[in-house]
Amino acid sequence: MTFRFIPLLGVSLLGLAAGVTSALAAADEKLKSAAEQEKAPLIETLRDMVMIESGSSDVEGLKRMADFTEGRLRALGAATERRKTTAGAGADMVIATFKGTGTRKLMLIAHMDTVYQRAVLASEPYRVDGNRIYGPGIADDKGGIAVVLHALKMLKDAGWQDYARLTVAFNPDEEVGSIGSGEIIAELADQHDVVLSCEPTAASPPAKNDSLLLGASGTATGIMKVKGRAAHAGAAPDRGRNALIELSHQLLQTQDIAKSIPGTQLNWTTAKAGTVRNQIPEDAEAGADIRLTLPDGIAKLQAALDEKIKNRLVPDTETTVKIVAGRPPFVASERGRALAEMGQAIYAEIDRKLDITEITGGATDAGYANRSGKAVVVESFGLAGFGYHARDEFIDTNSIVPRLYLMSRMLIEQGKKK
Ligand SMILES: [Zn+2]
């Protein structure tokens, strides 16, 4: 997109008539040079955060991350709160509130936890190599937190207060499905006009350009249970009803069931049956990983499974399937798409290209923020990175200035009264 958004266009046309166009361009230049100046401090913040190991079950490490980020948000002028997560390891969320002089309600989200186990730094230390900085969680999602903290620093220095309320929420359990923070994020998001979520964008290579993201899979867990009848496996096997055999039959006949329901995916991934060798197993159970890009995908899948399992192999056995919803799918609205297009125009101001990614298989908290459809939600305002959930995770330092510029310019635009 090459347009300047309407409000700006209006102003610059007016400016042309009044001869103040240069003042507008200068304002952008000012923000750009502020972003350039903020690059080194952002890297320092990143280093500090990578040195704090904060795996999703590492309550002590997560407390240190919460202390660190809460302190920084307070220094920026926010009122902060530690909110207990409602399930899981029991770490706190950090919720910061800034009160401004405008009318719009804006929210930024990112997560403090990583997928890595304690002591990962011993084998994967923080290290700089050219324009790459390596470290566990550096892209996913400490880079996102760093963008939030330093864009807000730039805007504070610029005296920006054009919002009614600006909320920052950092959660400690995103990598385990936000089981104890998702509902809080959804509830907070509904009190806002706009939510910018700060997961990483893919670095080059393999990505050609930085991007913003408009969709992500939701998750769910499928649980299949078979009830059979126990019997002596040596003396009277025929008196038994083998739950393991029936489970195998059911898994085979349902393995492709999601293929007929576009927007859903199901893979059986766990199973257990029986307790001892010499008994026909009475119980068997399997678990499925389910991904959805449809809000009603769970209901459709449930109906299809319920129909299919009526076809039994072992008589007298009873099979049930239950789908437990996880993170909701993220499907951005048309307003979300417009916001992402505004991001492209902002990138164009600094001669960079921004891609819009329609969908990713990974789940994100944008799904919770977007669940009710009240707020406009867009994902991937974090730094460009690669190797997350793997080894040698890194961020590309060339993305720092564009991302700071994007976040700060976007907040300024979104703060304007609509
Ligand atoms: Zn993440």
GROMACS .gro file of C-alpha atoms and ligand atoms in nm:
model
  419
    1MET     CA    1   0.000   0.000   0.000
    2THR     CA    2   0.133   0.340  -0.086
    3PHE     CA    3  -0.139   0.555   0.061
    4ARG     CA    4  -0.093   0.782   0.358
    5PHE     CA    5  -0.388   0.717   0.585
    6ILE     CA    6  -0.677   0.956   0.562
    7PRO     CA    7  -0.618   1.166   0.874
    8LEU     CA    8  -0.257   1.224   0.778
    9LEU     CA    9  -0.351   1.296   0.419
   10GLY     CA   10  -0.595   1.558   0.539
   11VAL     CA   11  -0.332   1.720   0.754
   12SER     CA   12  -0.065   1.718   0.487
   13LEU     CA   13  -0.298   1.874   0.231
   14LEU     CA   14  -0.380   2.144   0.482
   15GLY     CA   15  -0.012   2.168   0.557
   16LEU     CA   16   0.066   2.217   0.190
   17ALA     CA   17  -0.169   2.510   0.174
   18ALA     CA   18  -0.025   2.661   0.490
   19GLY     CA   19   0.334   2.576   0.402
   20VAL     CA   20   0.398   2.354   0.705
   21THR     CA   21   0.445   2.018   0.531
   22SER     CA   22   0.806   2.006   0.644
   23ALA     CA   23   0.693   2.021   1.006
   24LEU     CA   24   0.506   1.694   0.955
   25ALA     CA   25   0.798   1.520   0.788
   26ALA     CA   26   1.025   1.654   1.061
   27ALA     CA   27   0.804   1.497   1.325
   28ASP     CA   28   0.855   1.158   1.162
   29GLU     CA   29   1.228   1.219   1.136
   30LYS     CA   30   1.231   1.302   1.503
   31LEU     CA   31   1.067   0.972   1.587
   32LYS     CA   32   1.301   0.788   1.354
   33SER     CA   33   1.610   0.935   1.516
   34ALA     CA   34   1.460   0.860   1.858
   35ALA     CA   35   1.425   0.499   1.743
   36GLU     CA   36   1.788   0.499   1.630
   37GLN     CA   37   1.898   0.635   1.967
   38GLU     CA   38   1.689   0.373   2.146
   39LYS     CA   39   1.855   0.080   1.964
   40ALA     CA   40   2.154   0.038   2.200
   41PRO     CA   41   1.945   0.071   2.520
   42LEU     CA   42   1.699  -0.184   2.379
   43ILE     CA   43   1.983  -0.432   2.323
   44GLU     CA   44   2.092  -0.380   2.684
   45THR     CA   45   1.738  -0.454   2.802
   46LEU     CA   46   1.731  -0.766   2.585
   47ARG     CA   47   2.055  -0.888   2.736
   48ASP     CA   48   1.928  -0.831   3.090
   49MET     CA   49   1.612  -1.029   3.012
   50VAL     CA   50   1.788  -1.318   2.835
   51MET     CA   51   2.011  -1.355   3.143
   52ILE     CA   52   1.694  -1.419   3.345
   53GLU     CA   53   1.592  -1.775   3.258
   54SER     CA   54   1.213  -1.788   3.261
   55GLY     CA   55   1.072  -2.117   3.136
   56SER     CA   56   0.695  -2.151   3.181
   57SER     CA   57   0.735  -2.368   3.493
   58ASP     CA   58   1.023  -2.165   3.639
   59VAL     CA   59   0.825  -1.967   3.895
   60GLU     CA   60   1.136  -1.812   4.047
   61GLY     CA   61   1.272  -1.698   3.709
   62LEU     CA   62   0.929  -1.567   3.611
   63LYS     CA   63   0.916  -1.367   3.933
   64ARG     CA   64   1.247  -1.205   3.839
   65MET     CA   65   1.110  -1.124   3.493
   66ALA     CA   66   0.800  -0.974   3.652
   67ASP     CA   67   1.013  -0.768   3.892
   68PHE     CA   68   1.228  -0.646   3.604
   69THR     CA   69   0.945  -0.551   3.369
   70GLU     CA   70   0.726  -0.405   3.643
   71GLY     CA   71   1.013  -0.183   3.757
   72ARG     CA   72   1.067  -0.059   3.403
   73LEU     CA   73   0.697   0.013   3.348
   74ARG     CA   74   0.680   0.205   3.674
   75ALA     CA   75   0.981   0.411   3.573
   76LEU     CA   76   0.787   0.500   3.257
   77GLY     CA   77   0.507   0.637   3.474
   78ALA     CA   78   0.261   0.349   3.488
   79ALA     CA   79   0.055   0.231   3.780
   80THR     CA   80   0.133  -0.141   3.798
   81GLU     CA   81  -0.035  -0.446   3.933
   82ARG     CA   82   0.069  -0.810   3.979
   83ARG     CA   83  -0.222  -1.034   3.888
   84LYS     CA   84  -0.216  -1.398   3.995
   85THR     CA   85  -0.274  -1.638   3.707
   86THR     CA   86  -0.582  -1.855   3.757
   87ALA     CA   87  -0.421  -2.192   3.676
   88GLY     CA   88  -0.085  -2.348   3.603
   89ALA     CA   89   0.252  -2.287   3.771
   90GLY     CA   90   0.122  -1.993   3.972
   91ALA     CA   91   0.338  -1.707   3.842
   92ASP     CA   92   0.207  -1.350   3.820
   93MET     CA   93   0.106  -1.136   3.526
   94VAL     CA   94   0.229  -0.779   3.515
   95ILE     CA   95  -0.041  -0.530   3.424
   96ALA     CA   96   0.053  -0.165   3.382
   97THR     CA   97  -0.185   0.124   3.328
   98PHE     CA   98  -0.099   0.467   3.189
   99LYS     CA   99  -0.359   0.743   3.207
  100GLY     CA  100  -0.348   0.995   2.922
  101THR     CA  101  -0.540   1.300   2.807
  102GLY     CA  102  -0.702   1.152   2.494
  103THR     CA  103  -1.005   0.934   2.428
  104ARG     CA  104  -0.883   0.601   2.294
  105LYS     CA  105  -0.802   0.289   2.491
  106LEU     CA  106  -0.495   0.105   2.372
  107MET     CA  107  -0.339  -0.221   2.491
  108LEU     CA  108  -0.007  -0.396   2.432
  109ILE     CA  109   0.059  -0.761   2.513
  110ALA     CA  110   0.369  -0.983   2.521
  111HIS     CA  111   0.480  -1.282   2.726
  112MET     CA  112   0.757  -1.332   2.981
  113ASP     CA  113   0.792  -1.711   2.967
  114THR     CA  114   1.004  -1.920   2.732
  115VAL     CA  115   0.991  -2.285   2.624
  116TYR     CA  116   1.335  -2.359   2.769
  117GLN     CA  117   1.432  -2.552   3.080
  118ARG     CA  118   1.644  -2.410   3.362
  119ALA     CA  119   2.022  -2.394   3.286
  120VAL     CA  120   1.975  -2.364   2.909
  121LEU     CA  121   2.208  -2.062   2.914
  122ALA     CA  122   2.501  -2.294   2.990
  123SER     CA  123   2.473  -2.453   2.645
  124GLU     CA  124   2.312  -2.159   2.463
  125PRO     CA  125   2.462  -1.842   2.601
  126TYR     CA  126   2.382  -1.483   2.509
  127ARG     CA  127   2.613  -1.398   2.221
  128VAL     CA  128   2.644  -1.140   1.947
  129ASP     CA  129   2.743  -1.235   1.594
  130GLY     CA  130   2.722  -0.951   1.343
  131ASN     CA  131   2.362  -0.838   1.316
  132ARG     CA  132   2.238  -1.142   1.507
  133ILE     CA  133   2.206  -1.172   1.883
  134TYR     CA  134   2.150  -1.523   2.014
  135GLY     CA  135   1.986  -1.626   2.338
  136PRO     CA  136   1.701  -1.844   2.468
  137GLY     CA  137   1.373  -1.655   2.438
  138ILE     CA  138   1.541  -1.352   2.282
  139ALA     CA  139   1.291  -1.338   1.995
  140ASP     CA  140   1.001  -1.525   2.156
  141ASP     CA  141   0.918  -1.315   2.335
  142LYS     CA  142   1.173  -1.098   2.511
  143GLY     CA  143   1.213  -0.902   2.188
  144GLY     CA  144   0.842  -0.818   2.205
  145ILE     CA  145   0.872  -0.695   2.563
  146ALA     CA  146   1.177  -0.487   2.466
  147VAL     CA  147   0.987  -0.322   2.179
  148VAL     CA  148   0.704  -0.230   2.418
  149LEU     CA  149   0.935  -0.088   2.686
  150HIS     CA  150   1.149   0.115   2.448
  151ALA     CA  151   0.872   0.243   2.219
  152LEU     CA  152   0.697   0.369   2.534
  153LYS     CA  153   1.023   0.533   2.643
  154MET     CA  154   1.044   0.716   2.308
  155LEU     CA  155   0.682   0.828   2.336
  156LYS     CA  156   0.727   0.941   2.696
  157ASP     CA  157   1.030   1.148   2.591
  158ALA     CA  158   0.818   1.295   2.311
  159GLY     CA  159   0.550   1.391   2.565
  160TRP     CA  160   0.286   1.175   2.396
  161GLN     CA  161  -0.028   1.131   2.607
  162ASP     CA  162  -0.292   1.111   2.338
  163TYR     CA  163  -0.491   0.823   2.482
  164ALA     CA  164  -0.743   0.777   2.759
  165ARG     CA  165  -0.583   0.460   2.881
  166LEU     CA  166  -0.283   0.260   2.773
  167THR     CA  167  -0.253  -0.088   2.922
  168VAL     CA  168   0.046  -0.318   2.904
  169ALA     CA  169  -0.002  -0.684   2.999
  170PHE     CA  170   0.285  -0.933   3.022
  171ASN     CA  171   0.181  -1.292   3.099
  172PRO     CA  172   0.394  -1.581   3.232
  173ASP     CA  173   0.231  -1.882   3.065
  174GLU     CA  174   0.189  -1.821   2.692
  175GLU     CA  175   0.401  -2.121   2.599
  176VAL     CA  176   0.171  -2.351   2.796
  177GLY     CA  177  -0.146  -2.222   2.633
  178SER     CA  178  -0.198  -1.919   2.862
  179ILE     CA  179  -0.405  -2.149   3.079
  180GLY     CA  180  -0.399  -1.909   3.372
  181SER     CA  181  -0.388  -1.575   3.189
  182GLY     CA  182  -0.595  -1.619   2.872
  183GLU     CA  183  -0.927  -1.529   3.032
  184ILE     CA  184  -0.767  -1.223   3.193
  185ILE     CA  185  -0.627  -1.113   2.856
  186ALA     CA  186  -0.966  -1.161   2.690
  187GLU     CA  187  -1.141  -0.961   2.960
  188LEU     CA  188  -0.884  -0.679   2.952
  189ALA     CA  189  -0.885  -0.666   2.571
  190ASP     CA  190  -1.262  -0.611   2.573
  191GLN     CA  191  -1.205  -0.287   2.767
  192HIS     CA  192  -0.987  -0.150   2.486
  193ASP     CA  193  -1.026  -0.021   2.131
  194VAL     CA  194  -0.702  -0.167   1.998
  195VAL     CA  195  -0.468  -0.449   2.105
  196LEU     CA  196  -0.121  -0.480   1.954
  197SER     CA  197   0.028  -0.820   2.031
  198CYS     CA  198   0.406  -0.843   2.027
  199GLU     CA  199   0.513  -1.191   1.923
  200PRO     CA  200   0.817  -1.200   1.691
  201THR     CA  201   0.812  -1.161   1.315
  202ALA     CA  202   1.024  -1.402   1.110
  203ALA     CA  203   1.377  -1.281   1.031
  204SER     CA  204   1.544  -1.296   0.694
  205PRO     CA  205   1.630  -1.555   0.581
  206PRO     CA  206   1.386  -1.728   0.542
  207ALA     CA  207   1.150  -1.427   0.553
  208LYS     CA  208   1.200  -1.161   0.290
  209ASN     CA  209   1.044  -0.879   0.489
  210ASP     CA  210   0.920  -0.813   0.839
  211SER     CA  211   0.549  -0.877   0.873
  212LEU     CA  212   0.234  -0.835   1.074
  213LEU     CA  213   0.007  -1.131   1.134
  214LEU     CA  214  -0.371  -1.157   1.091
  215GLY     CA  215  -0.443  -1.516   1.187
  216ALA     CA  216  -0.328  -1.805   1.400
  217SER     CA  217  -0.460  -2.147   1.483
  218GLY     CA  218  -0.651  -2.213   1.797
  219THR     CA  219  -0.576  -2.524   1.998
  220ALA     CA  220  -0.781  -2.797   2.160
  221THR     CA  221  -0.723  -3.138   2.313
  222GLY     CA  222  -0.921  -3.444   2.211
  223ILE     CA  223  -0.970  -3.722   2.464
  224MET     CA  224  -1.104  -4.060   2.354
  225LYS     CA  225  -1.199  -4.314   2.619
  226VAL     CA  226  -1.297  -4.675   2.568
  227LYS     CA  227  -1.464  -4.882   2.836
  228GLY     CA  228  -1.437  -5.260   2.788
  229ARG     CA  229  -1.451  -5.553   3.026
  230ALA     CA  230  -1.161  -5.712   3.215
  231ALA     CA  231  -1.095  -6.085   3.199
  232HIS     CA  232  -0.812  -6.330   3.261
  233ALA     CA  233  -0.595  -6.303   2.952
  234GLY     CA  234  -0.478  -6.665   2.981
  235ALA     CA  235  -0.776  -6.857   3.117
  236ALA     CA  236  -1.080  -6.669   2.978
  237PRO     CA  237  -0.989  -6.402   2.725
  238ASP     CA  238  -1.323  -6.439   2.543
  239ARG     CA  239  -1.509  -6.322   2.849
  240GLY     CA  240  -1.328  -5.990   2.822
  241ARG     CA  241  -1.400  -5.693   2.594
  242ASN     CA  242  -1.063  -5.560   2.486
  243ALA     CA  243  -1.060  -5.181   2.524
  244LEU     CA  244  -0.715  -5.155   2.364
  245ILE     CA  245  -0.828  -5.328   2.045
  246GLU     CA  246  -1.139  -5.111   2.026
  247LEU     CA  247  -0.931  -4.798   2.084
  248SER     CA  248  -0.701  -4.899   1.797
  249HIS     CA  249  -1.003  -4.943   1.571
  250GLN     CA  250  -1.142  -4.604   1.672
  251LEU     CA  251  -0.809  -4.427   1.620
  252LEU     CA  252  -0.771  -4.572   1.273
  253GLN     CA  253  -1.120  -4.478   1.163
  254THR     CA  254  -1.101  -4.123   1.301
  255GLN     CA  255  -0.742  -4.036   1.208
  256ASP     CA  256  -0.844  -3.844   0.895
  257ILE     CA  257  -1.171  -3.708   1.025
  258ALA     CA  258  -1.056  -3.344   1.027
  259LYS     CA  259  -0.967  -3.357   0.659
  260SER     CA  260  -1.334  -3.326   0.567
  261ILE     CA  261  -1.375  -3.017   0.789
  262PRO     CA  262  -1.177  -2.726   0.642
  263GLY     CA  263  -1.010  -2.516   0.911
  264THR     CA  264  -0.955  -2.807   1.150
  265GLN     CA  265  -0.668  -3.047   1.205
  266LEU     CA  266  -0.653  -3.351   1.437
  267ASN     CA  267  -0.364  -3.580   1.521
  268TRP     CA  268  -0.378  -3.858   1.778
  269THR     CA  269  -0.058  -3.818   1.978
  270THR     CA  270  -0.086  -4.011   2.307
  271ALA     CA  271  -0.240  -4.337   2.422
  272LYS     CA  272  -0.252  -4.570   2.717
  273ALA     CA  273  -0.431  -4.893   2.796
  274GLY     CA  274  -0.424  -5.179   3.041
  275THR     CA  275  -0.231  -5.217   3.364
  276VAL     CA  276  -0.088  -5.568   3.367
  277ARG     CA  277   0.013  -5.823   3.104
  278ASN     CA  278  -0.223  -6.101   3.204
  279GLN     CA  279  -0.551  -5.911   3.202
  280ILE     CA  280  -0.768  -5.814   2.902
  281PRO     CA  281  -0.770  -5.434   2.938
  282GLU     CA  282  -1.088  -5.277   3.064
  283ASP     CA  283  -0.987  -4.918   2.988
  284ALA     CA  284  -0.804  -4.743   2.707
  285GLU     CA  285  -0.756  -4.377   2.636
  286ALA     CA  286  -0.599  -4.163   2.365
  287GLY     CA  287  -0.525  -3.794   2.329
  288ALA     CA  288  -0.525  -3.575   2.018
  289ASP     CA  289  -0.362  -3.246   1.930
  290ILE     CA  290  -0.626  -3.033   1.758
  291ARG     CA  291  -0.571  -2.706   1.566
  292LEU     CA  292  -0.848  -2.481   1.446
  293THR     CA  293  -0.886  -2.171   1.238
  294LEU     CA  294  -1.266  -2.169   1.266
  295PRO     CA  295  -1.447  -2.032   1.571
  296ASP     CA  296  -1.700  -2.321   1.544
  297GLY     CA  297  -1.440  -2.582   1.449
  298ILE     CA  298  -1.469  -2.763   1.780
  299ALA     CA  299  -1.843  -2.815   1.747
  300LYS     CA  300  -1.808  -2.947   1.391
  301LEU     CA  301  -1.528  -3.183   1.484
  302GLN     CA  302  -1.717  -3.307   1.790
  303ALA     CA  303  -2.025  -3.386   1.581
  304ALA     CA  304  -1.820  -3.574   1.321
  305LEU     CA  305  -1.640  -3.778   1.587
  306ASP     CA  306  -1.959  -3.862   1.773
  307GLU     CA  307  -2.107  -3.997   1.451
  308LYS     CA  308  -1.798  -4.197   1.353
  309ILE     CA  309  -1.742  -4.375   1.685
  310LYS     CA  310  -2.084  -4.539   1.662
  311ASN     CA  311  -1.912  -4.786   1.430
  312ARG     CA  312  -1.774  -5.039   1.679
  313LEU     CA  313  -1.537  -5.330   1.629
  314VAL     CA  314  -1.543  -5.500   1.972
  315PRO     CA  315  -1.903  -5.561   2.084
  316ASP     CA  316  -2.019  -5.430   2.422
  317THR     CA  317  -1.744  -5.168   2.444
  318GLU     CA  318  -1.832  -4.805   2.493
  319THR     CA  319  -1.637  -4.520   2.335
  320THR     CA  320  -1.665  -4.150   2.414
  321VAL     CA  321  -1.479  -3.849   2.275
  322LYS     CA  322  -1.449  -3.512   2.441
  323ILE     CA  323  -1.284  -3.203   2.298
  324VAL     CA  324  -1.147  -2.954   2.548
  325ALA     CA  325  -1.096  -2.606   2.407
  326GLY     CA  326  -0.755  -2.442   2.446
  327ARG     CA  327  -0.651  -2.111   2.302
  328PRO     CA  328  -0.912  -1.969   2.065
  329PRO     CA  329  -0.816  -1.922   1.701
  330PHE     CA  330  -0.711  -1.572   1.596
  331VAL     CA  331  -0.891  -1.447   1.290
  332ALA     CA  332  -0.840  -1.073   1.249
  333SER     CA  333  -1.136  -0.857   1.153
  334GLU     CA  334  -1.147  -0.622   0.856
  335ARG     CA  335  -1.056  -0.347   1.101
  336GLY     CA  336  -0.752  -0.554   1.195
  337ARG     CA  337  -0.656  -0.580   0.830
  338ALA     CA  338  -0.687  -0.203   0.792
  339LEU     CA  339  -0.458  -0.156   1.091
  340ALA     CA  340  -0.199  -0.391   0.938
  341GLU     CA  341  -0.220  -0.193   0.613
  342MET     CA  342  -0.155   0.121   0.813
  343GLY     CA  343   0.155  -0.061   0.939
  344GLN     CA  344   0.264  -0.107   0.579
  345ALA     CA  345   0.227   0.265   0.516
  346ILE     CA  346   0.430   0.339   0.830
  347TYR     CA  347   0.707   0.105   0.715
  348ALA     CA  348   0.701   0.276   0.374
  349GLU     CA  349   0.779   0.606   0.546
  350ILE     CA  350   1.119   0.466   0.637
  351ASP     CA  351   1.161   0.291   0.302
  352ARG     CA  352   1.097  -0.058   0.433
  353LYS     CA  353   0.856  -0.318   0.305
  354LEU     CA  354   0.615  -0.488   0.544
  355ASP     CA  355   0.434  -0.812   0.456
  356ILE     CA  356   0.095  -0.912   0.587
  357THR     CA  357   0.085  -1.279   0.687
  358GLU     CA  358  -0.262  -1.431   0.678
  359ILE     CA  359  -0.222  -1.734   0.904
  360THR     CA  360   0.030  -1.931   1.109
  361GLY     CA  361   0.001  -2.278   1.263
  362GLY     CA  362   0.136  -2.153   1.596
  363ALA     CA  363  -0.118  -2.029   1.849
  364THR     CA  364  -0.100  -1.683   2.006
  365ASP     CA  365  -0.268  -1.475   2.274
  366ALA     CA  366  -0.411  -1.257   1.998
  367GLY     CA  367  -0.676  -1.533   1.991
  368TYR     CA  368  -0.787  -1.447   2.344
  369ALA     CA  369  -0.765  -1.072   2.280
  370ASN     CA  370  -0.971  -1.107   1.961
  371ARG     CA  371  -1.221  -1.364   2.093
  372SER     CA  372  -1.520  -1.135   2.139
  373GLY     CA  373  -1.435  -0.920   1.837
  374LYS     CA  374  -1.468  -0.599   2.039
  375ALA     CA  375  -1.112  -0.471   2.010
  376VAL     CA  376  -0.912  -0.442   1.688
  377VAL     CA  377  -0.629  -0.694   1.725
  378VAL     CA  378  -0.313  -0.743   1.518
  379GLU     CA  379  -0.020  -0.974   1.596
  380SER     CA  380   0.360  -0.974   1.553
  381PHE     CA  381   0.481  -0.633   1.661
  382GLY     CA  382   0.791  -0.794   1.820
  383LEU     CA  383   1.143  -0.811   1.677
  384ALA     CA  384   1.245  -1.015   1.375
  385GLY     CA  385   1.390  -1.345   1.490
  386PHE     CA  386   1.433  -1.710   1.414
  387GLY     CA  387   1.491  -2.045   1.583
  388TYR     CA  388   1.228  -2.008   1.851
  389HIS     CA  389   1.119  -2.329   2.020
  390ALA     CA  390   1.439  -2.477   1.874
  391ARG     CA  391   1.810  -2.416   1.922
  392ASP     CA  392   2.014  -2.108   1.838
  393GLU     CA  393   1.726  -1.865   1.873
  394PHE     CA  394   1.827  -1.518   1.758
  395ILE     CA  395   1.700  -1.171   1.675
  396ASP     CA  396   1.812  -0.956   1.385
  397THR     CA  397   1.932  -0.620   1.517
  398ASN     CA  398   1.842  -0.459   1.183
  399SER     CA  399   1.478  -0.496   1.279
  400ILE     CA  400   1.508  -0.292   1.600
  401VAL     CA  401   1.477   0.059   1.454
  402PRO     CA  402   1.193  -0.023   1.210
  403ARG     CA  403   1.000  -0.205   1.481
  404LEU     CA  404   1.040   0.080   1.731
  405TYR     CA  405   0.932   0.324   1.463
  406LEU     CA  406   0.633   0.107   1.369
  407MET     CA  407   0.515   0.060   1.728
  408SER     CA  408   0.552   0.426   1.827
  409ARG     CA  409   0.400   0.565   1.505
  410MET     CA  410   0.116   0.313   1.527
  411LEU     CA  411   0.036   0.411   1.884
  412ILE     CA  412   0.033   0.779   1.788
  413GLU     CA  413  -0.206   0.708   1.499
  414GLN     CA  414  -0.427   0.481   1.706
  415GLY     CA  415  -0.442   0.734   1.987
  416LYS     CA  416  -0.599   0.994   1.761
  417LYS     CA  417  -0.970   1.037   1.818
  418LYS     CA  418  -1.173   0.838   1.572
  419ZN      ZN  419   0.574  -1.638   2.190
   0.00000   0.00000   0.00000
